[in-house]
mmCIF file of C-alpha atoms in Angstrom:
data_model
loop_
_atom_site.group_PDB
_atom_site.id
_atom_site.type_symbol
_atom_site.label_atom_id
_atom_site.label_comp_id
_atom_site.label_asym_id
_atom_site.label_seq_id
_atom_site.Cartn_x
_atom_site.Cartn_y
_atom_site.Cartn_z
ATOM 1 C CA UNK T 1 28.833 94.361 99.231
ATOM 2 C CA UNK T 2 31.029 94.222 102.341
ATOM 3 C CA UNK T 3 34.734 94.589 101.733
ATOM 4 C CA UNK T 4 36.769 91.729 103.193
ATOM 5 C CA UNK T 5 39.398 92.807 105.693
ATOM 6 C CA UNK T 6 42.191 90.438 104.734
ATOM 7 C CA UNK T 7 44.382 91.591 107.607
ATOM 8 C CA UNK T 8 41.634 90.831 110.124
ATOM 9 C CA UNK T 9 41.185 87.384 108.562
ATOM 10 C CA UNK T 10 44.933 86.771 108.789
ATOM 11 C CA UNK T 11 44.917 87.691 112.490
ATOM 12 C CA UNK T 12 42.009 85.324 113.172
ATOM 13 C CA UNK T 13 43.478 82.402 111.220
ATOM 14 C CA UNK T 14 46.937 82.864 112.718
ATOM 15 C CA UNK T 15 45.531 83.168 116.227
ATOM 16 C CA UNK T 16 43.312 80.116 115.827
ATOM 17 C CA UNK T 17 46.308 77.967 114.906
ATOM 18 C CA UNK T 18 48.298 79.314 117.858
ATOM 19 C CA UNK T 19 45.465 79.023 120.387
ATOM 20 C CA UNK T 20 44.659 75.498 119.215
ATOM 21 C CA UNK T 21 48.283 74.322 119.425
ATOM 22 C CA UNK T 22 49.695 76.313 122.349
ATOM 23 C CA UNK T 23 46.560 77.224 124.258
ATOM 24 C CA UNK T 24 44.999 80.612 124.886
ATOM 25 C CA UNK T 25 46.914 81.383 128.054
ATOM 26 C CA UNK T 26 50.272 80.457 126.490
ATOM 27 C CA UNK T 27 49.745 82.578 123.376
ATOM 28 C CA UNK T 28 50.733 86.252 123.480
ATOM 29 C CA UNK T 29 50.040 89.158 121.164
ATOM 30 C CA UNK T 30 53.759 89.017 120.375
ATOM 31 C CA UNK T 31 53.301 85.397 119.219
ATOM 32 C CA UNK T 32 50.482 86.500 116.930
ATOM 33 C CA UNK T 33 52.635 89.342 115.580
ATOM 34 C CA UNK T 34 55.601 87.028 114.959
ATOM 35 C CA UNK T 35 53.531 84.317 113.289
ATOM 36 C CA UNK T 36 51.467 86.661 111.114
ATOM 37 C CA UNK T 37 54.248 89.154 110.347
ATOM 38 C CA UNK T 38 51.912 91.996 111.328
ATOM 39 C CA UNK T 39 52.840 95.006 113.474
ATOM 40 C CA UNK T 40 51.077 95.562 116.784
ATOM 41 C CA UNK T 41 49.125 98.511 115.384
ATOM 42 C CA UNK T 42 47.533 96.387 112.674
ATOM 43 C CA UNK T 43 46.211 94.035 115.347
ATOM 44 C CA UNK T 44 44.999 96.656 117.806
ATOM 45 C CA UNK T 45 43.221 98.634 115.068
ATOM 46 C CA UNK T 46 40.987 95.586 114.608
ATOM 47 C CA UNK T 47 40.809 94.041 118.068
ATOM 48 C CA UNK T 48 40.755 95.676 121.477
ATOM 49 C CA UNK T 49 42.647 92.830 123.151
ATOM 50 C CA UNK T 50 43.534 89.133 123.011
ATOM 51 C CA UNK T 51 40.125 88.171 124.377
ATOM 52 C CA UNK T 52 38.392 89.702 121.353
ATOM 53 C CA UNK T 53 40.743 87.816 119.051
ATOM 54 C CA UNK T 54 40.042 84.552 120.880
ATOM 55 C CA UNK T 55 36.267 84.976 120.533
ATOM 56 C CA UNK T 56 36.576 85.691 116.812
ATOM 57 C CA UNK T 57 38.958 82.758 116.349
ATOM 58 C CA UNK T 58 36.587 80.394 118.142
ATOM 59 C CA UNK T 59 33.689 81.494 115.911
ATOM 60 C CA UNK T 60 35.876 80.941 112.853
ATOM 61 C CA UNK T 61 36.821 77.478 114.109
ATOM 62 C CA UNK T 62 33.155 76.628 114.565
ATOM 63 C CA UNK T 63 32.468 77.508 110.942
ATOM 64 C CA UNK T 64 35.243 75.178 109.783
ATOM 65 C CA UNK T 65 34.003 72.264 111.886
ATOM 66 C CA UNK T 66 30.391 72.723 110.796
ATOM 67 C CA UNK T 67 31.465 72.793 107.137
ATOM 68 C CA UNK T 68 33.199 69.443 107.687
ATOM 69 C CA UNK T 69 30.083 68.006 109.343
ATOM 70 C CA UNK T 70 27.914 69.282 106.490
ATOM 71 C CA UNK T 71 30.193 67.905 103.782
ATOM 72 C CA UNK T 72 30.487 64.538 105.529
ATOM 73 C CA UNK T 73 26.735 64.056 105.951
ATOM 74 C CA UNK T 74 25.124 65.707 102.907
ATOM 75 C CA UNK T 75 25.378 62.652 100.645
ATOM 76 C CA UNK T 76 24.402 60.114 103.315
ATOM 77 C CA UNK T 77 20.955 58.558 103.118
ATOM 78 C CA UNK T 78 20.396 57.161 106.592
ATOM 79 C CA UNK T 79 20.794 58.497 110.113
ATOM 80 C CA UNK T 80 23.342 55.780 110.866
ATOM 81 C CA UNK T 81 25.453 56.770 107.863
ATOM 82 C CA UNK T 82 25.301 60.440 108.909
ATOM 83 C CA UNK T 83 26.343 59.711 112.489
ATOM 84 C CA UNK T 84 29.254 57.522 111.391
ATOM 85 C CA UNK T 85 30.301 60.152 108.837
ATOM 86 C CA UNK T 86 30.428 62.789 111.579
ATOM 87 C CA UNK T 87 32.670 60.496 113.617
ATOM 88 C CA UNK T 88 34.979 60.125 110.623
ATOM 89 C CA UNK T 89 35.593 63.896 110.515
ATOM 90 C CA UNK T 90 38.217 63.244 113.207
ATOM 91 C CA UNK T 91 39.442 59.876 111.918
ATOM 92 C CA UNK T 92 42.978 61.260 111.557
ATOM 93 C CA UNK T 93 42.972 63.353 114.716
ATOM 94 C CA UNK T 94 46.724 62.969 115.144
ATOM 95 C CA UNK T 95 48.106 63.944 111.727
ATOM 96 C CA UNK T 96 45.308 65.691 109.861
ATOM 97 C CA UNK T 97 42.531 67.096 112.061
ATOM 98 C CA UNK T 98 40.092 69.594 110.486
ATOM 99 C CA UNK T 99 41.990 72.336 112.349
ATOM 100 C CA UNK T 100 45.679 72.089 113.187
ATOM 101 C CA UNK T 101 46.118 71.342 116.874
ATOM 102 C CA UNK T 102 43.058 69.137 117.284
ATOM 103 C CA UNK T 103 39.472 69.889 118.249
ATOM 104 C CA UNK T 104 39.050 73.558 119.229
ATOM 105 C CA UNK T 105 35.958 72.772 121.284
ATOM 106 C CA UNK T 106 37.802 70.127 123.292
ATOM 107 C CA UNK T 107 40.895 72.305 123.683
ATOM 108 C CA UNK T 108 38.844 75.299 124.801
ATOM 109 C CA UNK T 109 36.803 73.211 127.233
ATOM 110 C CA UNK T 110 39.980 71.855 128.827
ATOM 111 C CA UNK T 111 41.404 75.351 129.173
ATOM 112 C CA UNK T 112 38.138 77.013 130.233
ATOM 113 C CA UNK T 113 39.187 77.280 133.879
ATOM 114 C CA UNK T 114 41.423 80.248 133.118
ATOM 115 C CA UNK T 115 38.603 82.678 133.927
ATOM 116 C CA UNK T 116 37.621 83.879 130.456
ATOM 117 C CA UNK T 117 33.853 83.594 130.955
ATOM 118 C CA UNK T 118 32.792 84.776 127.485
ATOM 119 C CA UNK T 119 34.892 82.121 125.772
ATOM 120 C CA UNK T 120 33.665 79.484 128.201
ATOM 121 C CA UNK T 121 30.084 80.433 127.315
ATOM 122 C CA UNK T 122 30.856 80.268 123.590
ATOM 123 C CA UNK T 123 32.353 76.790 124.024
ATOM 124 C CA UNK T 124 29.330 75.682 126.042
ATOM 125 C CA UNK T 125 26.963 77.016 123.385
ATOM 126 C CA UNK T 126 28.934 75.274 120.613
ATOM 127 C CA UNK T 127 28.842 72.023 122.562
ATOM 128 C CA UNK T 128 25.066 72.263 123.007
ATOM 129 C CA UNK T 129 24.489 73.129 119.342
ATOM 130 C CA UNK T 130 26.504 70.113 118.212
ATOM 131 C CA UNK T 131 24.762 67.882 120.719
ATOM 132 C CA UNK T 132 21.347 69.038 119.501
ATOM 133 C CA UNK T 133 22.384 68.459 115.891
ATOM 134 C CA UNK T 134 23.422 64.885 116.685
ATOM 135 C CA UNK T 135 20.136 64.434 118.550
ATOM 136 C CA UNK T 136 18.201 65.705 115.513
ATOM 137 C CA UNK T 137 19.914 63.117 113.292
ATOM 138 C CA UNK T 138 18.984 60.369 115.752
ATOM 139 C CA UNK T 139 15.377 61.609 115.871
ATOM 140 C CA UNK T 140 15.342 61.603 112.079
ATOM 141 C CA UNK T 141 16.259 57.910 112.323
ATOM 142 C CA UNK T 142 13.484 57.304 114.850
ATOM 143 C CA UNK T 143 10.889 59.027 112.639
ATOM 144 C CA UNK T 144 11.946 57.012 109.600
ATOM 145 C CA UNK T 145 11.734 53.833 111.730
ATOM 146 C CA UNK T 146 15.443 53.155 111.171
ATOM 147 C CA UNK T 147 15.864 53.221 114.972
ATOM 148 C CA UNK T 148 13.547 51.855 117.628
ATOM 149 C CA UNK T 149 10.915 54.214 119.016
ATOM 150 C CA UNK T 150 12.163 53.770 122.592
ATOM 151 C CA UNK T 151 15.599 55.270 121.875
ATOM 152 C CA UNK T 152 16.428 58.203 124.163
ATOM 153 C CA UNK T 153 17.777 60.537 121.485
ATOM 154 C CA UNK T 154 19.385 63.042 123.859
ATOM 155 C CA UNK T 155 21.095 60.374 125.964
ATOM 156 C CA UNK T 156 22.434 58.618 122.872
ATOM 157 C CA UNK T 157 23.608 61.914 121.334
ATOM 158 C CA UNK T 158 25.430 62.799 124.556
ATOM 159 C CA UNK T 159 27.136 59.410 124.635
ATOM 160 C CA UNK T 160 28.192 59.539 120.964
ATOM 161 C CA UNK T 161 29.562 63.065 121.222
ATOM 162 C CA UNK T 162 31.411 62.335 124.477
ATOM 163 C CA UNK T 163 32.838 59.136 123.012
ATOM 164 C CA UNK T 164 34.313 60.817 119.948
ATOM 165 C CA UNK T 165 35.643 63.827 121.865
ATOM 166 C CA UNK T 166 37.276 61.446 124.356
ATOM 167 C CA UNK T 167 38.739 59.408 121.504
ATOM 168 C CA UNK T 168 40.197 62.550 119.923
ATOM 169 C CA UNK T 169 41.862 63.404 123.223
ATOM 170 C CA UNK T 170 43.194 59.847 123.693
ATOM 171 C CA UNK T 171 44.480 59.629 120.123
ATOM 172 C CA UNK T 172 46.296 62.953 120.318
ATOM 173 C CA UNK T 173 47.742 62.054 123.706
ATOM 174 C CA UNK T 174 49.043 58.667 122.505
ATOM 175 C CA UNK T 175 50.020 59.997 119.048
ATOM 176 C CA UNK T 176 48.092 57.335 117.161
ATOM 177 C CA UNK T 177 44.557 57.122 115.804
ATOM 178 C CA UNK T 178 43.742 53.699 117.271
ATOM 179 C CA UNK T 179 41.373 55.173 119.856
ATOM 180 C CA UNK T 180 39.373 56.940 117.145
ATOM 181 C CA UNK T 181 39.045 53.745 115.110
ATOM 182 C CA UNK T 182 38.073 51.695 118.174
ATOM 183 C CA UNK T 183 35.452 54.272 119.126
ATOM 184 C CA UNK T 184 33.953 54.387 115.635
ATOM 185 C CA UNK T 185 33.826 50.586 115.612
ATOM 186 C CA UNK T 186 31.947 50.542 118.929
ATOM 187 C CA UNK T 187 29.611 53.344 117.812
ATOM 188 C CA UNK T 188 28.684 51.217 114.791
ATOM 189 C CA UNK T 189 27.942 48.259 117.086
ATOM 190 C CA UNK T 190 25.808 50.439 119.352
ATOM 191 C CA UNK T 191 23.811 51.932 116.488
ATOM 192 C CA UNK T 192 23.104 48.434 115.135
ATOM 193 C CA UNK T 193 21.737 47.565 118.583
ATOM 194 C CA UNK T 194 19.220 50.399 118.274
ATOM 195 C CA UNK T 195 18.097 49.405 114.770
ATOM 196 C CA UNK T 196 14.461 48.456 114.322
ATOM 197 C CA UNK T 197 13.800 44.727 114.227
ATOM 198 C CA UNK T 198 16.576 43.794 116.636
#
C-alpha cells in the first residue's frame, strides 16, 4: 500500500487554485509557499521546479473534472440526458465552478502561449480526450437510434464542447451565468433537431 504524501497533495491543491485564479505565469513559488504555509525546502524536495508542479496540478484538475462528468452522467438513461448533464457541470461557472477559478482546460489553453510546451501538450491531450468522450456519447445515441444515422458525431461533439467552453468564458467575463443557460438551452434545441423521426 502506497503511503500518501499529504504535503505533496497540499502543494498540488494549493498550486491548482493559484494557477487557475492567477495564471501560471503570474504565480510564483513564493505565492505557493505563502498560500500553503510550507517552507521552500518542503516544495523542492517534492518538485524540481514550478513546471513540475503545474503538470501535477493539471493532472489533478483533470481528475476532478472527470469525476464531475462521471457523477453527472452515471444515472442518465439517454445520450441526450448525458450530454445535457455534462453541460450542467458548469451551470454556475461564475460562483461555484467545479474548480475555483473556472475551467482549468480553458484557462490553460488561453495561457498556453507562454512557451511551456509540456503543459500545452497536456491541455491538448485533455481537450481531445473530452472531445472523444462527448463523441462516444453521441455515437451511443446513434446506435440506439435516439439520433439520426446521418449525424456527424465528431463535428457535433466539437460544436457542443466549443459552445460550453465559450459560454464558461463569457459567463466568467460578464460575472453572470446567463451565457451558460442560453448555451444549454440552444444545445437542447440542437439535440432535438438530431432526434430520430424529426
